[in-house]
Coordinates of N, CA and C in Angstrom, one line a residue:
M869 N 49.7 44.8 94.7 CA 48.7 45.8 95.1 C 48.7 45.9 96.6
V870 N 48.6 47.2 97.1 CA 48.5 47.4 98.5 C 47.0 47.5 98.9
K871 N 46.7 46.9 100.0 CA 45.3 46.9 100.5 C 45.3 47.3 102.0
I872 N 44.2 48.0 102.4 CA 44.0 48.3 103.8 C 42.9 47.3 104.2
R873 N 43.2 46.5 105.2 CA 42.2 45.4 105.6 C 42.4 45.1 107.1
L874 N 41.5 44.2 107.5 CA 41.5 43.8 108.9 C 42.3 42.5 109.1
T875 N 43.0 42.4 110.3 CA 43.6 41.2 110.7 C 43.1 40.9 112.1
R876 N 42.8 39.6 112.3 CA 42.0 39.2 113.5 C 43.0 38.9 114.7
G877 N 42.5 39.3 115.8 CA 43.2 39.0 117.1 C 42.2 38.7 118.1
G878 N 42.6 38.7 119.4 CA 41.6 38.5 120.5 C 41.4 37.0 120.8
A879 N 40.6 36.7 121.7 CA 40.3 35.4 122.2 C 39.1 34.7 121.4
K880 N 38.9 33.5 121.7 CA 37.8 32.8 121.1 C 36.5 33.5 121.6
K881 N 35.6 33.8 120.7 CA 34.3 34.4 120.9 C 34.5 35.9 121.3
R882 N 35.7 36.5 121.3 CA 35.9 37.9 121.6 C 36.8 38.5 120.5
P883 N 36.3 38.7 119.3 CA 37.2 39.1 118.3 C 37.7 40.6 118.5
F884 N 38.9 40.8 118.0 CA 39.5 42.2 118.0 C 40.3 42.3 116.7
Y885 N 40.1 43.3 116.0 CA 40.8 43.5 114.7 C 41.7 44.7 114.6
H886 N 42.9 44.5 114.1 CA 43.8 45.6 113.8 C 43.5 46.0 112.3
I887 N 43.5 47.2 112.0 CA 43.4 47.7 110.6 C 44.8 48.0 110.1
I888 N 45.2 47.3 109.1 CA 46.5 47.3 108.6 C 46.6 47.6 107.2
V889 N 47.8 48.1 106.8 CA 48.2 48.3 105.4 C 49.1 47.1 105.0
T890 N 48.8 46.4 104.0 CA 49.5 45.2 103.6 C 49.5 44.9 102.1
D891 N 50.4 44.1 101.7 CA 50.4 43.6 100.3 C 49.2 42.6 100.2
S892 N 48.5 42.7 99.1 CA 47.3 41.9 98.9 C 47.7 40.4 98.8
R893 N 48.9 40.1 98.5 CA 49.3 38.7 98.4 C 49.7 38.0 99.7
S894 N 49.8 38.8 100.8 CA 50.2 38.2 102.1 C 48.9 37.6 102.8
A895 N 49.2 36.8 103.7 CA 48.1 36.1 104.5 C 47.4 37.1 105.4
R896 N 46.2 36.7 105.8 CA 45.3 37.5 106.6 C 46.0 38.0 107.8
D897 N 46.7 37.1 108.6 CA 47.4 37.5 109.8 C 48.9 37.6 109.5
G898 N 49.3 37.8 108.3 CA 50.7 37.8 107.9 C 51.4 39.1 108.1
R899 N 52.5 39.3 107.4 CA 53.3 40.5 107.5 C 52.5 41.8 107.0
N900 N 52.7 42.9 107.7 CA 52.0 44.1 107.3 C 53.0 45.2 107.2
I901 N 52.6 46.3 106.4 CA 53.4 47.4 106.2 C 53.3 48.4 107.4
E902 N 52.0 48.7 107.7 CA 51.8 49.7 108.8 C 50.4 49.4 109.5
R903 N 50.3 49.6 110.8 CA 49.1 49.4 111.5 C 48.5 50.8 111.7
V904 N 47.3 51.0 111.2 CA 46.6 52.4 111.2 C 45.5 52.5 112.1
G905 N 45.1 51.4 112.8 CA 44.0 51.5 113.8 C 43.5 50.2 114.3
F906 N 42.4 50.2 114.9 CA 41.8 48.9 115.4 C 40.3 49.0 115.4
Y907 N 39.6 47.9 115.4 CA 38.2 47.8 115.4 C 37.8 46.7 116.5
N908 N 37.0 47.1 117.5 CA 36.6 46.2 118.5 C 35.0 46.0 118.4
P909 N 34.6 45.0 117.7 CA 33.1 44.8 117.5 C 32.3 44.5 118.7
V910 N 33.0 44.1 119.8 CA 32.3 43.7 121.0 C 32.5 44.7 122.2
A911 N 32.8 46.0 121.8 CA 33.1 47.0 122.8 C 31.9 47.3 123.7
Q912 N 32.1 47.5 125.0 CA 31.0 47.7 125.9 C 31.4 48.9 126.7
G913 N 30.4 49.7 127.2 CA 30.7 50.8 128.1 C 31.5 51.9 127.5
Q914 N 32.6 52.2 128.2 CA 33.5 53.3 127.7 C 34.6 52.8 126.7
E915 N 34.6 51.6 126.4 CA 35.6 51.0 125.5 C 35.4 51.7 124.1
K916 N 36.5 51.9 123.4 CA 36.5 52.5 122.1 C 36.1 51.3 121.1
R917 N 35.3 51.6 120.2 CA 34.9 50.6 119.2 C 35.8 50.7 117.9
I918 N 36.1 52.0 117.5 CA 36.9 52.2 116.3 C 38.0 53.2 116.7
E919 N 39.2 52.9 116.3 CA 40.3 53.9 116.4 C 41.0 53.8 115.1
L920 N 41.1 55.0 114.4 CA 41.6 55.0 113.1 C 42.4 56.3 112.8
D921 N 43.6 56.1 112.3 CA 44.4 57.3 111.9 C 43.9 57.7 110.5
L922 N 43.0 58.7 110.5 CA 42.4 59.1 109.2 C 43.4 59.7 108.2
E923 N 44.4 60.4 108.7 CA 45.4 61.0 107.8 C 46.2 60.0 107.1
R924 N 46.6 58.9 107.9 CA 47.5 57.9 107.3 C 46.7 57.1 106.3
V925 N 45.4 56.8 106.6 CA 44.5 56.1 105.6 C 44.4 56.9 104.3
K926 N 44.2 58.2 104.5 CA 44.1 59.1 103.3 C 45.4 59.1 102.5
H927 N 46.5 59.1 103.2 CA 47.8 59.1 102.6 C 47.9 57.8 101.7
W928 N 47.6 56.6 102.3 CA 47.7 55.4 101.6 C 46.8 55.3 100.4
V929 N 45.5 55.8 100.6 CA 44.6 55.7 99.5 C 45.0 56.7 98.3
D930 N 45.6 57.8 98.7 CA 46.1 58.7 97.7 C 47.3 58.1 96.9
N931 N 48.0 57.2 97.5 CA 49.1 56.5 96.9 C 48.7 55.2 96.3
G932 N 47.4 54.9 96.1 CA 47.0 53.7 95.4 C 46.5 52.5 96.2
A933 N 46.4 52.6 97.5 CA 45.9 51.5 98.3 C 44.4 51.4 98.1
Q934 N 43.9 50.2 98.2 CA 42.5 50.0 98.1 C 42.0 49.5 99.5
L935 N 40.8 50.0 99.9 CA 40.1 49.6 101.1 C 39.2 48.4 100.8
T936 N 39.2 47.5 101.8 CA 38.2 46.4 101.7 C 36.8 47.0 102.0
D937 N 35.8 46.3 101.8 CA 34.4 46.8 102.0 C 34.2 47.2 103.5
K938 N 34.6 46.3 104.4 CA 34.4 46.5 105.8 C 35.2 47.7 106.3
V939 N 36.5 47.8 105.8 CA 37.3 48.9 106.2 C 36.8 50.2 105.7
A940 N 36.2 50.2 104.5 CA 35.6 51.4 103.9 C 34.4 51.9 104.8
D941 N 33.6 51.0 105.3 CA 32.5 51.3 106.2 C 33.1 51.9 107.5
L942 N 34.1 51.3 108.1 CA 34.7 51.7 109.3 C 35.3 53.1 109.1
Y943 N 35.9 53.4 108.0 CA 36.5 54.7 107.6 C 35.4 55.8 107.6
K944 N 34.3 55.5 107.0 CA 33.2 56.4 107.0 C 32.7 56.7 108.4
Q945 N 32.6 55.7 109.2 CA 32.1 55.9 110.6 C 33.1 56.7 111.4
A946 N 34.4 56.5 111.2 CA 35.4 57.2 112.0 C 35.4 58.6 111.5
A947 N 35.3 58.9 110.2 CA 35.3 60.2 109.7 C 34.1 61.0 110.2
K948 N 33.0 60.4 110.2 CA 31.8 61.0 110.7 C 31.9 61.4 112.2
A949 N 32.4 60.5 112.9 CA 32.6 60.7 114.4 C 33.6 61.8 114.6
A950 N 34.7 61.9 113.8 CA 35.6 63.0 114.0 C 35.0 64.3 113.6
W951 N 34.2 64.3 112.6 CA 33.5 65.6 112.1 C 32.6 66.0 113.2
C952 N 31.8 65.1 113.8 CA 30.9 65.5 114.9 C 31.6 66.0 116.1
R953 N 32.7 65.4 116.5 CA 33.5 65.9 117.6 C 34.0 67.3 117.4
C954 N 34.5 67.5 116.1 CA 35.0 68.8 115.8 C 33.9 69.9 115.9
R955 N 32.7 69.6 115.4 CA 31.6 70.5 115.5 C 31.2 70.8 116.9
L956 N 31.2 69.8 117.8 CA 30.9 70.0 119.2 C 31.9 70.9 119.9
L957 N 33.2 70.7 119.5 CA 34.2 71.6 120.1 C 34.1 73.0 119.6
Q958 N 33.7 73.2 118.4 CA 33.5 74.6 117.8 C 32.3 75.2 118.5
A959 N 31.3 74.5 118.8 CA 30.1 75.0 119.4 C 30.3 75.4 120.8
A960 N 31.3 74.7 121.5 CA 31.6 75.0 122.9 C 32.5 76.3 123.0
L961 N 33.2 76.7 122.0 CA 34.0 77.9 122.0 C 33.2 79.2 122.0
P962 N 33.6 80.2 122.7 CA 32.9 81.5 122.6 C 33.1 82.1 121.2
P963 N 32.2 82.9 120.8 CA 32.2 83.4 119.4 C 33.4 84.3 119.1
W964 N 34.0 84.9 120.1 CA 35.1 85.9 119.8 C 36.4 85.2 119.7
T965 N 36.6 83.9 119.8 CA 37.9 83.3 119.6 C 38.1 82.8 118.2

């Protein structure tokens, strides 16, 4: 079974997670099929907290991959942020375009 889950990186007390597509039988930090984004829980200032390729995640889910609970929450946050960014760009355009 294919899962989309987090793999830990970063230094001690400074976690950084890659969001990866992997076989459920592989180790947490083991081999992966594809890296689809990252999650930085200790982001400060202008640093990005979540970066996720929504199209690739949707592709994998459509092909049977399962999201872990945390990745499902991050996916919802990233989708909501992308939707809000799109709405702001549309509001900034003049009505005749």
